[in-house]
C-alpha atoms as one frame of an Amber mdcrd trajectory, in Angstrom:
protein
  45.740 -53.966 -12.568  43.399 -51.552 -14.674  42.202 -47.930 -15.136  39.608
 -45.587 -16.820  38.841 -41.965 -16.691  35.605 -40.882 -17.792  34.568 -36.895
 -18.657  31.292 -35.676 -18.559  30.935 -32.005 -20.011  27.214 -30.756 -20.029
  27.020 -27.369 -22.227  24.872 -24.591 -20.673  20.929 -24.380 -21.750  17.458
 -22.355 -21.590  13.990 -23.499 -21.906  11.088 -21.322 -23.592   7.945 -21.517
 -21.729   8.029 -19.044 -19.174   7.564 -19.011 -15.608   8.295 -22.718 -15.823
  11.089 -22.661 -18.164  14.298 -24.414 -16.975  18.072 -23.174 -17.493  21.047
 -25.418 -16.385  24.294 -23.844 -16.112  27.697 -25.849 -17.633  29.252 -27.885
 -15.539  31.667 -31.182 -15.451  31.913 -34.108 -13.861  34.986 -36.203 -13.935
  35.461 -39.657 -12.623  38.284 -41.831 -12.429  38.604 -45.497 -11.481  41.317
 -47.973 -10.514  41.216 -51.901 -10.667  42.915 -54.401  -9.385  42.310 -58.035
  -9.529  43.293 -61.682 -10.831  42.330 -62.792 -14.336  42.770 -66.074 -15.589
  41.775 -68.212 -18.900  42.462 -71.987 -19.753  41.760 -74.044 -23.202  39.650
 -76.766 -22.027  39.200 -79.870 -24.346  35.872 -81.267 -24.102  36.369 -84.310
 -26.890  34.200 -82.743 -29.466  37.265 -81.248 -31.375  36.483 -77.938 -30.884
  38.357 -75.893 -28.218  36.595 -74.147 -25.450  38.449 -71.328 -23.589  37.297
 -70.622 -19.979  37.990 -67.198 -18.749  37.283 -65.072 -15.285  38.020 -62.266
 -13.656  37.408 -61.322  -9.864  38.960 -58.080  -8.491  38.199 -54.796  -6.412
  37.530 -51.277  -7.863  37.735 -47.974  -6.435  36.251 -44.807  -8.072  37.422
 -41.164  -7.315  36.548 -37.897  -8.261  32.648 -36.540  -8.876  31.158 -40.121
  -7.904  27.575 -38.065  -7.099  26.698 -36.742 -10.531  24.778 -33.217 -10.503
  23.615 -30.595 -12.452  22.891 -26.996 -11.340  19.279 -25.842 -12.615  17.023
 -22.926 -11.936  13.597 -21.925 -13.099  12.918 -18.792 -15.195  13.359 -16.093
 -12.288  13.544 -18.423  -9.568  16.481 -19.356  -7.249  18.853 -22.061  -8.251
  19.023 -25.768  -6.874  21.007 -28.730  -7.247  19.414 -32.030  -8.948  21.824
 -34.955  -8.325  22.347 -38.293 -10.194  22.371 -41.713  -8.800  25.910 -42.152
  -6.973  28.702 -44.407  -7.969  29.674 -46.764  -5.580  33.258 -45.744  -4.575
  34.167 -49.174  -3.643  33.295 -52.239  -5.603  33.418 -56.170  -6.472  34.051
 -57.085  -9.998  33.586 -60.236 -11.416  32.877 -62.296 -15.212  33.090 -65.646
 -16.110  32.874 -66.953 -19.408  33.100 -69.745 -22.312  34.357 -69.149 -25.912
  33.565 -72.228 -28.326  36.242 -72.102 -31.123  33.892 -73.115 -34.036  36.306
 -72.771 -36.989  40.286 -71.027 -37.570  37.511 -67.546 -37.779  34.433 -68.324
 -36.274  33.768 -67.942 -32.314  30.967 -68.589 -30.002  30.951 -67.213 -26.948
  28.450 -66.857 -23.617  29.566 -64.649 -20.258  28.663 -63.028 -16.951  29.843
 -59.880 -15.644  28.774 -58.010 -12.848  29.519 -55.486  -9.663  28.273 -55.365
  -6.501  28.627 -52.256  -4.163  27.035 -50.882  -1.011  24.813 -48.969  -2.659
  24.090 -50.766  -6.613  24.036 -54.160  -8.209  24.980 -54.473 -11.967  24.457
 -57.794 -13.584  24.731 -58.860 -16.956  24.672 -61.888 -19.286  26.334 -61.467
 -22.894  26.232 -63.632 -25.898  28.653 -62.930 -28.853  29.688 -64.189 -32.092
  32.899 -63.075 -33.626  33.519 -63.661 -37.252  37.495 -62.533 -38.224  38.514
 -62.147 -41.794
């Protein structure tokens, strides 16, 4: 179980440039998420003498609040209008899987996949990591 809260505050602004100058009103966007799922990790002995940690996660994430980021804008002397960003899916499946090879007591090399899939958007990434502890 996990959660997160993101607050994005936008200040007012005014461009110079005559009739084409854009002005924006200050606005806040707030999004909260709650994630529930299963996480597992195990050590594998591959016979090389270097332990390998395998880890994975599968879960469900629910978003609350301002899932469609918006900005209230207007051209100089014109009527205001709303510009909306890409919506955040309210419900997504999240997953990750990875391997960490412990090269020494202070050094680890890792490779992992992480992703989320919703009705309107998908996000996938492969990440590599090198950790040195002193």
